[in-house]
PDB file of C-alpha atoms and ligand atoms in Angstrom:
ATOM      1  CA  MET A   1      -0.062   0.071  -0.053  1.00 78.00           C
ATOM      2  CA  LEU A   2       1.932   3.144  -0.658  1.00 84.00           C
ATOM      3  CA  ILE A   3       1.982   5.770   2.046  1.00 91.00           C
ATOM      4  CA  TRP A   4       1.775   9.130   0.783  1.00 93.00           C
ATOM      5  CA  ASN A   5       4.218  11.164   4.088  1.00 93.00           C
ATOM      6  CA  HIS A   6       6.569   8.198   2.512  1.00 93.00           C
ATOM      7  CA  HIS A   7       6.002   8.745  -0.994  1.00 94.00           C
ATOM      8  CA  VAL A   8       6.685  12.676  -0.827  1.00 96.00           C
ATOM      9  CA  LYS A   9       9.378  12.687   1.452  1.00 96.00           C
ATOM     10  CA  PRO A  10      12.424  12.570  -0.879  1.00 96.00           C
ATOM     11  CA  TYR A  11      10.398  15.394  -3.227  1.00 97.00           C
ATOM     12  CA  GLU A  12      10.120  17.788  -0.105  1.00 97.00           C
ATOM     13  CA  GLU A  13      13.973  17.781   0.365  1.00 97.00           C
ATOM     14  CA  LEU A  14      14.228  18.687  -3.219  1.00 97.00           C
ATOM     15  CA  LEU A  15      11.893  21.722  -3.290  1.00 98.00           C
ATOM     16  CA  LEU A  16      13.695  22.778  -0.802  1.00 98.00           C
ATOM     17  CA  ASP A  17      17.140  22.094  -2.131  1.00 96.00           C
ATOM     18  CA  VAL A  18      16.454  23.740  -4.642  1.00 97.00           C
ATOM     19  CA  ARG A  19      14.461  26.759  -3.013  1.00 98.00           C
ATOM     20  CA  SER A  20      17.893  27.372  -1.999  1.00 97.00           C
ATOM     21  CA  ARG A  21      19.382  27.508  -4.701  1.00 97.00           C
ATOM     22  CA  PHE A  22      17.182  30.384  -5.771  1.00 98.00           C
ATOM     23  CA  GLU A  23      17.596  31.974  -2.900  1.00 98.00           C
ATOM     24  CA  LYS A  24      21.356  32.057  -2.950  1.00 97.00           C
ATOM     25  CA  ALA A  25      20.867  32.994  -6.635  1.00 96.00           C
ATOM     26  CA  ASN A  26      19.088  35.400  -5.624  1.00 96.00           C
ATOM     27  CA  SER A  27      21.620  37.127  -3.612  1.00 95.00           C
ATOM     28  CA  ILE A  28      24.317  36.209  -5.768  1.00 93.00           C
ATOM     29  CA  PHE A  29      22.520  38.788  -8.497  1.00 89.00           C
ATOM     30  CA  LEU A  30      21.304  41.573  -5.622  1.00 88.00           C
ATOM     31  CA  ARG A  31      24.944  41.814  -4.062  1.00 83.00           C
ATOM     32  CA  GLN A  32      26.810  41.982  -7.902  1.00 79.00           C
ATOM     33  CA  ILE A  33      24.540  43.639  -9.611  1.00 76.00           C
ATOM     34  CA  GLY A  34      21.913  45.773  -7.196  1.00 76.00           C
ATOM     35  CA  TYR A  35      19.033  44.318  -8.692  1.00 83.00           C
ATOM     36  CA  ALA A  36      17.676  40.313  -7.651  1.00 91.00           C
ATOM     37  CA  PRO A  37      14.840  39.237 -10.282  1.00 93.00           C
ATOM     38  CA  ILE A  38      13.192  36.756  -7.880  1.00 97.00           C
ATOM     39  CA  GLU A  39      10.704  39.152  -6.151  1.00 97.00           C
ATOM     40  CA  THR A  40       8.342  35.817  -4.254  1.00 98.00           C
ATOM     41  CA  ILE A  41       9.356  32.128  -4.727  1.00 98.00           C
ATOM     42  CA  LYS A  42       6.361  29.595  -3.717  1.00 98.00           C
ATOM     43  CA  HIS A  43       6.477  25.866  -3.288  1.00 98.00           C
ATOM     44  CA  ARG A  44       4.006  22.796  -2.343  1.00 97.00           C
ATOM     45  CA  ILE A  45       3.590  20.011  -2.161  1.00 97.00           C
ATOM     46  CA  LYS A  46       0.088  18.303  -4.140  1.00 97.00           C
ATOM     47  CA  SER A  47      -1.895  16.584  -1.304  1.00 96.00           C
ATOM     48  CA  GLU A  48      -3.500  13.209  -1.453  1.00 96.00           C
ATOM     49  CA  GLU A  49      -6.692  14.552  -2.633  1.00 95.00           C
ATOM     50  CA  SER A  50      -5.904  16.371  -5.432  1.00 94.00           C
ATOM     51  CA  ALA A  51      -3.254  13.952  -6.803  1.00 96.00           C
ATOM     52  CA  ARG A  52      -5.478  11.055  -6.649  1.00 95.00           C
ATOM     53  CA  ARG A  53      -8.483  13.075  -8.298  1.00 94.00           C
ATOM     54  CA  LYS A  54      -5.949  14.052 -10.722  1.00 95.00           C
ATOM     55  CA  LEU A  55      -4.859  10.749 -11.733  1.00 95.00           C
ATOM     56  CA  SER A  56      -8.326   9.515 -11.742  1.00 96.00           C
ATOM     57  CA  LYS A  57      -9.418  12.268 -15.052  1.00 93.00           C
ATOM     58  CA  LYS A  58      -6.382  11.089 -16.291  1.00 94.00           C
ATOM     59  CA  GLY A  59      -7.725   7.190 -16.345  1.00 95.00           C
ATOM     60  CA  LEU A  60      -4.645   6.448 -13.824  1.00 95.00           C
ATOM     61  CA  GLY A  61      -4.740   4.346 -10.862  1.00 93.00           C
ATOM     62  CA  PHE A  62      -3.253   5.874  -7.511  1.00 93.00           C
ATOM     63  CA  ASP A  63       0.527   4.093  -7.159  1.00 92.00           C
ATOM     64  CA  GLU A  64       3.705   4.799  -7.427  1.00 91.00           C
ATOM     65  CA  LYS A  65       4.242   4.084 -11.548  1.00 92.00           C
ATOM     66  CA  SER A  66       0.861   6.527 -11.965  1.00 94.00           C
ATOM     67  CA  LEU A  67       2.156   9.330  -9.724  1.00 94.00           C
ATOM     68  CA  LYS A  68       5.826   9.218 -11.384  1.00 91.00           C
ATOM     69  CA  GLN A  69       3.355  10.253 -14.447  1.00 90.00           C
ATOM     70  CA  LEU A  70       2.309  13.674 -12.546  1.00 95.00           C
ATOM     71  CA  SER A  71       4.742  16.337 -13.355  1.00 95.00           C
ATOM     72  CA  ASP A  72       3.964  18.639 -11.022  1.00 95.00           C
ATOM     73  CA  LEU A  73       3.158  16.287  -8.257  1.00 97.00           C
ATOM     74  CA  ALA A  74       6.181  18.642  -6.345  1.00 98.00           C
ATOM     75  CA  GLY A  75       5.626  22.493  -7.948  1.00 98.00           C
ATOM     76  CA  MET A  76       7.592  25.332  -6.850  1.00 98.00           C
ATOM     77  CA  ARG A  77       6.635  28.981  -8.322  1.00 98.00           C
ATOM     78  CA  VAL A  78       9.107  31.720  -9.061  1.00 98.00           C
ATOM     79  CA  ILE A  79       7.414  35.240  -9.295  1.00 98.00           C
ATOM     80  CA  CYS A  80       9.332  38.180 -11.329  1.00 97.00           C
ATOM     81  CA  LYS A  81       9.163  41.880 -11.199  1.00 95.00           C
ATOM     82  CA  PHE A  82       8.992  42.124 -14.670  1.00 95.00           C
ATOM     83  CA  THR A  83       8.651  39.475 -17.939  1.00 96.00           C
ATOM     84  CA  GLU A  84      12.413  40.861 -19.035  1.00 92.00           C
ATOM     85  CA  ASP A  85      13.625  39.352 -14.529  1.00 94.00           C
ATOM     86  CA  ILE A  86      12.078  35.376 -16.649  1.00 97.00           C
ATOM     87  CA  PRO A  87      15.190  34.893 -18.962  1.00 96.00           C
ATOM     88  CA  GLU A  88      17.506  35.317 -15.823  1.00 94.00           C
ATOM     89  CA  VAL A  89      15.252  32.772 -14.191  1.00 97.00           C
ATOM     90  CA  LEU A  90      15.755  30.486 -16.901  1.00 97.00           C
ATOM     91  CA  GLY A  91      18.951  30.988 -17.117  1.00 95.00           C
ATOM     92  CA  LEU A  92      19.588  29.975 -13.613  1.00 96.00           C
ATOM     93  CA  ILE A  93      17.592  26.594 -13.953  1.00 96.00           C
ATOM     94  CA  LYS A  94      19.478  25.723 -17.604  1.00 95.00           C
ATOM     95  CA  SER A  95      22.892  26.096 -15.709  1.00 93.00           C
ATOM     96  CA  TRP A  96      22.142  23.983 -13.295  1.00 92.00           C
ATOM     97  CA  SER A  97      22.084  20.825 -15.548  1.00 87.00           C
ATOM     98  CA  LYS A  98      25.835  21.056 -16.107  1.00 74.00           C
ATOM     99  CA  PRO A  99      27.611  18.347 -14.594  1.00 69.00           C
ATOM    100  CA  LYS A 100      29.754  20.367 -11.450  1.00 66.00           C
ATOM    101  CA  PHE A 101      33.010  18.244 -11.067  1.00 64.00           C
ATOM    102  CA  SER A 102      34.020  18.094  -7.092  1.00 63.00           C
ATOM    103  CA  ALA A 103      37.079  18.768  -6.532  1.00 63.00           C
ATOM    104  CA  VAL A 104      38.347  16.008  -5.103  1.00 64.00           C
ATOM    105  CA  GLY A 105      39.073  13.907  -8.081  1.00 66.00           C
ATOM    106  CA  GLY A 106      37.345  15.711 -10.103  1.00 66.00           C
ATOM    107  CA  ALA A 107      34.130  12.498  -9.834  1.00 62.00           C
ATOM    108  CA  ILE A 108      31.021  14.104 -11.088  1.00 62.00           C
ATOM    109  CA  VAL A 109      28.859  15.419  -8.114  1.00 61.00           C
ATOM    110  CA  SER A 110      25.140  14.341  -8.632  1.00 62.00           C
ATOM    111  CA  ASP A 111      23.287  17.787  -7.811  1.00 78.00           C
ATOM    112  CA  GLN A 112      22.513  17.775 -11.510  1.00 90.00           C
ATOM    113  CA  ILE A 113      18.666  19.098 -12.118  1.00 94.00           C
ATOM    114  CA  ASP A 114      17.715  17.780 -15.732  1.00 94.00           C
ATOM    115  CA  ILE A 115      14.774  19.997 -18.223  1.00 96.00           C
ATOM    116  CA  VAL A 116      12.895  17.119 -19.257  1.00 96.00           C
ATOM    117  CA  GLU A 117      10.369  20.092 -20.813  1.00 97.00           C
ATOM    118  CA  GLU A 118       9.694  23.751 -21.517  1.00 98.00           C
ATOM    119  CA  GLN A 119       5.815  24.759 -21.920  1.00 98.00           C
ATOM    120  CA  ASP A 120       5.703  28.776 -22.899  1.00 98.00           C
ATOM    121  CA  PHE A 121       2.271  29.915 -22.018  1.00 98.00           C
ATOM    122  CA  ILE A 122       3.637  33.352 -22.267  1.00 98.00           C
ATOM    123  CA  ARG A 123       4.173  33.134 -25.940  1.00 97.00           C
ATOM    124  CA  GLU A 124       1.216  31.290 -26.097  1.00 97.00           C
ATOM    125  CA  PRO A 125      -1.233  31.514 -23.459  1.00 97.00           C
ATOM    126  CA  LYS A 126      -4.333  28.703 -22.347  1.00 97.00           C
ATOM    127  CA  PRO A 127      -7.167  29.596 -24.075  1.00 96.00           C
ATOM    128  CA  SER A 128      -8.657  30.728 -20.511  1.00 96.00           C
ATOM    129  CA  GLY A 129      -5.652  33.437 -20.403  1.00 97.00           C
ATOM    130  CA  TYR A 130      -3.345  31.959 -18.753  1.00 98.00           C
ATOM    131  CA  ARG A 131       0.611  32.994 -19.017  1.00 98.00           C
ATOM    132  CA  SER A 132       3.313  32.012 -17.180  1.00 98.00           C
ATOM    133  CA  TYR A 133       6.606  30.013 -18.159  1.00 98.00           C
ATOM    134  CA  HIS A 134       6.762  26.100 -17.319  1.00 98.00           C
ATOM    135  CA  VAL A 135       9.719  24.289 -16.900  1.00 98.00           C
ATOM    136  CA  ILE A 136       9.463  19.910 -16.059  1.00 98.00           C
ATOM    137  CA  CYS A 137      13.211  19.238 -13.874  1.00 97.00           C
ATOM    138  CA  GLN A 138      14.323  16.203 -13.001  1.00 96.00           C
ATOM    139  CA  ARG A 139      17.020  15.478  -9.939  1.00 95.00           C
ATOM    140  CA  ASN A 140      17.879  11.640 -10.227  1.00 92.00           C
ATOM    141  CA  GLY A 141      14.357  10.472 -11.514  1.00 92.00           C
ATOM    142  CA  LEU A 142      12.294  13.043  -9.317  1.00 95.00           C
ATOM    143  CA  VAL A 143      10.334  14.984 -11.440  1.00 96.00           C
ATOM    144  CA  PHE A 144       9.006  18.933 -10.517  1.00 98.00           C
ATOM    145  CA  GLU A 145       7.837  21.589 -12.252  1.00 98.00           C
ATOM    146  CA  VAL A 146       8.702  24.926 -11.814  1.00 98.00           C
ATOM    147  CA  GLN A 147       6.371  28.043 -13.391  1.00 98.00           C
ATOM    148  CA  VAL A 148       7.553  30.640 -14.088  1.00 98.00           C
ATOM    149  CA  ARG A 149       5.360  34.443 -13.693  1.00 98.00           C
ATOM    150  CA  THR A 150       5.485  37.773 -13.021  1.00 98.00           C
ATOM    151  CA  ILE A 151       3.185  39.040 -10.346  1.00 98.00           C
ATOM    152  CA  ALA A 152       0.605  40.017 -12.729  1.00 98.00           C
ATOM    153  CA  MET A 153       0.511  36.758 -14.127  1.00 98.00           C
ATOM    154  CA  ASP A 154       0.268  34.665 -11.011  1.00 98.00           C
ATOM    155  CA  PHE A 155      -2.649  37.666  -9.433  1.00 98.00           C
ATOM    156  CA  TRP A 156      -4.681  36.262 -12.425  1.00 98.00           C
ATOM    157  CA  ALA A 157      -3.865  32.880 -12.330  1.00 98.00           C
ATOM    158  CA  SER A 158      -4.425  32.510  -8.655  1.00 97.00           C
ATOM    159  CA  THR A 159      -7.601  34.573  -9.053  1.00 97.00           C
ATOM    160  CA  GLU A 160      -8.692  31.896 -11.216  1.00 97.00           C
ATOM    161  CA  HIS A 161      -7.848  29.013  -9.754  1.00 96.00           C
ATOM    162  CA  MET A 162     -10.597  30.723  -6.446  1.00 97.00           C
ATOM    163  CA  LEU A 163     -12.602  30.514  -8.473  1.00 97.00           C
ATOM    164  CA  LYS A 164     -12.406  26.953 -10.342  1.00 94.00           C
ATOM    165  CA  TYR A 165     -12.634  26.238  -6.966  1.00 92.00           C
ATOM    166  CA  LYS A 166     -15.443  28.378  -5.637  1.00 94.00           C
ATOM    167  CA  TYR A 167     -17.283  26.804  -9.103  1.00 95.00           C
ATOM    168  CA  LYS A 168     -16.051  23.012  -8.738  1.00 91.00           C
ATOM    169  CA  GLY A 169     -14.590  23.852 -11.532  1.00 89.00           C
ATOM    170  CA  ASP A 170     -17.021  25.094 -14.408  1.00 95.00           C
ATOM    171  CA  ILE A 171     -16.606  28.459 -14.211  1.00 96.00           C
ATOM    172  CA  PRO A 172     -19.580  30.342 -15.749  1.00 97.00           C
ATOM    173  CA  LYS A 173     -19.313  31.685 -19.682  1.00 97.00           C
ATOM    174  CA  ASP A 174     -19.553  35.635 -18.070  1.00 97.00           C
ATOM    175  CA  VAL A 175     -16.912  35.430 -16.045  1.00 97.00           C
ATOM    176  CA  ARG A 176     -14.315  33.052 -17.979  1.00 97.00           C
ATOM    177  CA  GLU A 177     -15.031  35.995 -20.426  1.00 97.00           C
ATOM    178  CA  LYS A 178     -14.387  38.969 -17.960  1.00 97.00           C
ATOM    179  CA  LEU A 179     -11.275  36.481 -16.971  1.00 98.00           C
ATOM    180  CA  LYS A 180      -9.775  36.274 -20.418  1.00 97.00           C
ATOM    181  CA  SER A 181     -10.556  39.989 -20.949  1.00 97.00           C
ATOM    182  CA  ILE A 182      -8.286  41.414 -17.445  1.00 97.00           C
ATOM    183  CA  ALA A 183      -5.828  38.316 -18.214  1.00 98.00           C
ATOM    184  CA  ASP A 184      -5.103  41.138 -21.193  1.00 97.00           C
ATOM    185  CA  ILE A 185      -4.821  43.805 -19.431  1.00 97.00           C
ATOM    186  CA  ALA A 186      -2.190  41.928 -16.686  1.00 97.00           C
ATOM    187  CA  GLY A 187      -0.108  41.046 -19.808  1.00 97.00           C
ATOM    188  CA  THR A 188      -0.830  44.813 -21.036  1.00 97.00           C
ATOM    189  CA  LEU A 189       0.595  45.459 -17.277  1.00 97.00           C
ATOM    190  CA  ASP A 190       3.876  43.188 -17.957  1.00 96.00           C
ATOM    191  CA  MET A 191       4.487  45.073 -21.072  1.00 95.00           C
ATOM    192  CA  ALA A 192       4.173  49.147 -19.535  1.00 94.00           C
ATOM    193  CA  MET A 193       6.093  47.963 -15.986  1.00 94.00           C
ATOM    194  CA  ASP A 194       8.674  46.678 -18.594  1.00 92.00           C
ATOM    195  CA  ASP A 195       9.539  49.859 -20.597  1.00 88.00           C
ATOM    196  CA  ILE A 196       9.722  51.780 -17.403  1.00 88.00           C
ATOM    197  CA  ARG A 197      12.783  48.759 -15.549  1.00 85.00           C
ATOM    198  CA  GLN A 198      15.093  50.488 -17.878  1.00 75.00           C
ATOM    199  CA  ASP A 199      14.190  53.899 -15.378  1.00 76.00           C
ATOM    200  CA  VAL A 200      14.058  51.349 -12.905  1.00 77.00           C
ATOM    201  CA  ASN A 201      18.172  50.195 -13.715  1.00 74.00           C
ATOM    202  CA  LEU A 202      18.966  53.399 -14.645  1.00 75.00           C
ATOM    203  CA  GLY A 203      18.181  54.447 -10.697  1.00 78.00           C
ATOM    204  CA  THR A 204      19.543  50.882  -8.840  1.00 78.00           C
ATOM    205  CA  ALA A 205      23.003  52.093 -11.198  1.00 78.00           C
ATOM    206  CA  LYS A 206      22.967  55.640 -10.138  1.00 83.00           C
ATOM    207  CA  SER A 207      22.281  54.848  -6.096  1.00 84.00           C
ATOM    208  CA  ARG A 208      25.255  52.590  -6.509  1.00 84.00           C
ATOM    209  CA  LEU A 209      27.820  55.833  -8.027  1.00 87.00           C
ATOM    210  CA  LEU A 210      26.443  58.024  -5.362  1.00 90.00           C
ATOM    211  CA  ASP A 211      27.428  55.495  -2.479  1.00 89.00           C
ATOM    212  CA  GLN A 212      30.970  55.043  -3.871  1.00 89.00           C
ATOM    213  CA  PHE A 213      30.918  58.457  -4.974  1.00 93.00           C
ATOM    214  CA  TYR A 214      30.332  59.826  -1.291  1.00 94.00           C
ATOM    215  CA  LYS A 215      32.027  56.981  -0.038  1.00 93.00           C
ATOM    216  CA  ALA A 216      36.099  58.649  -0.952  1.00 95.00           C
ATOM    217  CA  LEU A 217      34.122  61.655  -0.207  1.00 96.00           C
ATOM    218  CA  ASP A 218      34.112  60.981   3.653  1.00 94.00           C
ATOM    219  CA  ILE A 219      37.965  59.083   3.570  1.00 95.00           C
ATOM    220  CA  LEU A 220      38.570  62.460   1.808  1.00 95.00           C
ATOM    221  CA  GLU A 221      37.079  64.359   4.309  1.00 94.00           C
ATOM    222  CA  ASN A 222      38.686  62.478   6.832  1.00 92.00           C
ATOM    223  CA  SER A 223      42.690  62.016   5.945  1.00 92.00           C
ATOM    224  CA  GLY A 224      43.375  65.918   5.314  1.00 92.00           C
ATOM    225  CA  LEU A 225      42.268  66.626   1.685  1.00 95.00           C
ATOM    226  CA  ALA A 226      37.941  67.582   2.869  1.00 95.00           C
ATOM    227  CA  PHE A 227      38.931  70.177   0.435  1.00 95.00           C
ATOM    228  CA  LYS A 228      39.158  67.961  -2.463  1.00 95.00           C
ATOM    229  CA  ALA A 229      35.726  66.298  -1.054  1.00 95.00           C
ATOM    230  CA  GLU A 230      34.456  69.997  -0.853  1.00 95.00           C
ATOM    231  CA  ASN A 231      34.858  70.381  -4.615  1.00 95.00           C
ATOM    232  CA  TYR A 232      34.093  67.442  -5.604  1.00 95.00           C
ATOM    233  CA  LYS A 233      30.517  68.079  -4.253  1.00 94.00           C
ATOM    234  CA  GLU A 234      30.192  71.325  -5.465  1.00 93.00           C
ATOM    235  CA  GLN A 235      30.989  68.919  -9.594  1.00 93.00           C
ATOM    236  CA  LEU A 236      27.719  66.958  -8.829  1.00 93.00           C
ATOM    237  CA  LYS A 237      25.611  69.556  -8.405  1.00 89.00           C
ATOM    238  CA  ARG A 238      26.754  69.777 -12.075  1.00 87.00           C
ATOM    239  CA  VAL A 239      26.122  66.325 -12.977  1.00 86.00           C
ATOM    240  CA  HIS A 240      23.388  65.042 -11.070  1.00 74.00           C
ATOM    241  CA  ASN A 241      21.654  64.044 -13.734  1.00 76.00           C
ATOM    242  CA  ASP A 242      24.069  62.922 -16.274  1.00 83.00           C
ATOM    243  CA  LEU A 243      25.198  58.872 -15.240  1.00 81.00           C
ATOM    244  CA  GLU A 244      28.139  58.955 -17.552  1.00 85.00           C
ATOM    245  CA  ALA A 245      29.355  62.361 -16.316  1.00 90.00           C
ATOM    246  CA  LEU A 246      29.132  60.822 -12.925  1.00 89.00           C
ATOM    247  CA  LYS A 247      30.182  58.118 -13.036  1.00 89.00           C
ATOM    248  CA  SER A 248      33.439  59.600 -14.448  1.00 92.00           C
ATOM    249  CA  LEU A 249      33.272  61.577 -11.239  1.00 93.00           C
ATOM    250  CA  ALA A 250      33.198  59.044  -9.074  1.00 93.00           C
ATOM    251  CA  ILE A 251      35.514  57.055 -10.391  1.00 92.00           C
ATOM    252  CA  GLN A 252      37.838  60.181 -10.307  1.00 93.00           C
ATOM    253  CA  ALA A 253      36.959  60.594  -5.868  1.00 95.00           C
ATOM    254  CA  LYS A 254      38.353  57.322  -5.854  1.00 93.00           C
ATOM    255  CA  GLU A 255      41.391  57.602  -7.747  1.00 93.00           C
ATOM    256  CA  ASP A 256      42.102  60.842  -4.831  1.00 94.00           C
ATOM    257  CA  VAL A 257      41.240  58.465  -1.648  1.00 94.00           C
ATOM    258  CA  PRO A 258      45.453  57.834  -0.892  1.00 91.00           C
ATOM    259  CA  PRO A 259      46.773  54.488  -1.448  1.00 86.00           C
ATOM    260  CA  GLY A 260      44.922  51.924   0.708  1.00 83.00           C
ATOM    261  CA  TYR A 261      42.138  53.822   2.666  1.00 84.00           C
ATOM    262  CA  TRP A 262      39.923  52.288   0.485  1.00 80.00           C
ATOM    263  CA  ARG A 263      38.083  49.087   1.816  1.00 70.00           C
ATOM    264  CA  THR A 264      36.112  47.401  -0.109  1.00 59.00           C
ATOM    265  CA  SER A 265      32.556  47.249   3.105  1.00 51.00           C
TER     266      SER A 265
HETATM  267  P1  0O2 B   1      -3.225  22.888  -8.894  1.00 79.52           P
HETATM  268  O1  0O2 B   1      -3.600  23.299  -8.004  1.00 79.52           O
HETATM  269  O2  0O2 B   1      -2.049  24.895  -9.196  1.00 79.52           O
HETATM  270  O3  0O2 B   1      -1.431  22.058  -8.971  1.00 79.52           O
HETATM  271  P2  0O2 B   1      -0.944  17.686 -18.891  1.00 79.52           P
HETATM  272  O4  0O2 B   1      -1.005  16.266 -18.156  1.00 79.52           O
HETATM  273  O5  0O2 B   1       0.719  18.399 -18.682  1.00 79.52           O
HETATM  274  O6  0O2 B   1      -1.382  18.175 -20.294  1.00 79.52           O
HETATM  275  P3  0O2 B   1      -1.738  19.728 -16.518  1.00 79.52           P
HETATM  276  O7  0O2 B   1      -0.499  18.525 -15.416  1.00 79.52           O
HETATM  277  O8  0O2 B   1      -2.547  19.730 -16.006  1.00 79.52           O
HETATM  278  O9  0O2 B   1      -1.790  18.260 -17.785  1.00 79.52           O
HETATM  279  O10 0O2 B   1      -0.744  20.745 -17.271  1.00 79.52           O
HETATM  280  P4  0O2 B   1      -0.700  21.586 -16.797  1.00 79.52           P
HETATM  281  O11 0O2 B   1      -1.768  22.167 -18.233  1.00 79.52           O
HETATM  282  O12 0O2 B   1       0.832  22.788 -17.973  1.00 79.52           O
HETATM  283  O13 0O2 B   1      -1.240  22.329 -15.876  1.00 79.52           O
HETATM  284  C1  0O2 B   1      -0.104  22.235 -14.956  1.00 79.52           C
HETATM  285  C2  0O2 B   1      -0.310  23.155 -14.016  1.00 79.52           C
HETATM  286  O14 0O2 B   1      -0.540  24.952 -14.510  1.00 79.52           O
HETATM  287  C3  0O2 B   1      -1.771  23.411 -12.679  1.00 79.52           C
HETATM  288  O15 0O2 B   1      -1.754  22.381 -11.665  1.00 79.52           O
HETATM  289  C4  0O2 B   1      -1.557  24.886 -12.626  1.00 79.52           C
HETATM  290  O16 0O2 B   1      -0.998  24.906 -11.730  1.00 79.52           O
HETATM  291  C5  0O2 B   1      -0.889  25.311 -13.670  1.00 79.52           C
HETATM  292  N1  0O2 B   1      -2.125  26.217 -14.822  1.00 79.52           N
HETATM  293  C6  0O2 B   1      -2.447  25.391 -16.161  1.00 79.52           C
HETATM  294  N2  0O2 B   1      -3.064  25.908 -16.231  1.00 79.52           N
HETATM  295  C7  0O2 B   1      -4.237  26.759 -15.748  1.00 79.52           C
HETATM  296  C8  0O2 B   1      -5.022  27.702 -16.365  1.00 79.52           C
HETATM  297  O17 0O2 B   1      -5.680  27.936 -17.241  1.00 79.52           O
HETATM  298  N3  0O2 B   1      -5.309  28.070 -14.382  1.00 79.52           N
HETATM  299  C9  0O2 B   1      -5.183  28.263 -13.767  1.00 79.52           C
HETATM  300  N4  0O2 B   1      -5.313  29.292 -12.558  1.00 79.52           N
HETATM  301  N5  0O2 B   1      -3.331  27.419 -13.731  1.00 79.52           N
HETATM  302  C10 0O2 B   1      -3.592  26.671 -14.684  1.00 79.52           C
HETATM  303  P5  0O2 B   1      -2.729  21.918 -11.719  1.00 79.52           P
HETATM  304  O18 0O2 B   1      -3.323  20.795 -11.346  1.00 79.52           O
HETATM  305  O19 0O2 B   1      -4.487  22.546 -12.609  1.00 79.52           O
HETATM  306  O20 0O2 B   1      -3.259  22.828 -10.315  1.00 79.52           O
END
């Protein structure tokens, strides 16, 4: 007899491992470029009842072999702010499929995650209006699904899911039509958000440059070079809105810092 908790335990461990890979990568992005592509991560194991229902819909029995055919028994949702963040997340998943060699003896480390299938419901939304990018992966024979989507796509999908539940799977036609047009609005919202992403990136770049600039001024002031710091402050007033000029000013100020004073924190 199949004991549900025993069956899903390795999947739970797998999801925790994948989740921590995403979290680590996200912090590296944040540290290196001041921006992280992942907004939120959710993961879940399908409930026994829901797995039973799905298998019976597919005409399959409730056993170990049939459960292996449910690609979303273990599922993870990676939610991004912008559509343009999605390829970054896909790139991360792809990087896990490369064999890793251990430092000792060069043996292959078996934490490799392979992509079994990709489904792009963003380029080709489902007739309901559902949009998301699905990646079906597997590690050591355990299959799981990663859904990558924006906040707008996630909002739509979770609302539609809730309505499906409320109407017992049979959403009335007028509600379905409304949902479809909201999905189109969500698509337009995502496109508009991608447009302003450029501004967000510029804002991040500017604040990083200003951090470096003020750090240099602080050192100059505390190393007997306050007159230089004052001079830079005056120049900053003129270049504040010009990213390139701000960049060269920050480099110049950093170069004026006496040797040995600059510390990377
Ligand atoms: P839940 O409760 O999220 O787990 P297939 O055998 O591949 O043909 P399957 O497995 O239904 O059929 O694949 P599909 O269509 O890729 O759906 C997998 C999951 O994607 C679903 O799991 C949903 O999470 C999500 N999804 C797909 N289509 C829709 C949709 O129209 N609306 C919403 N809200 N979500 C969708 P479950 O088991 O259906 O649901």
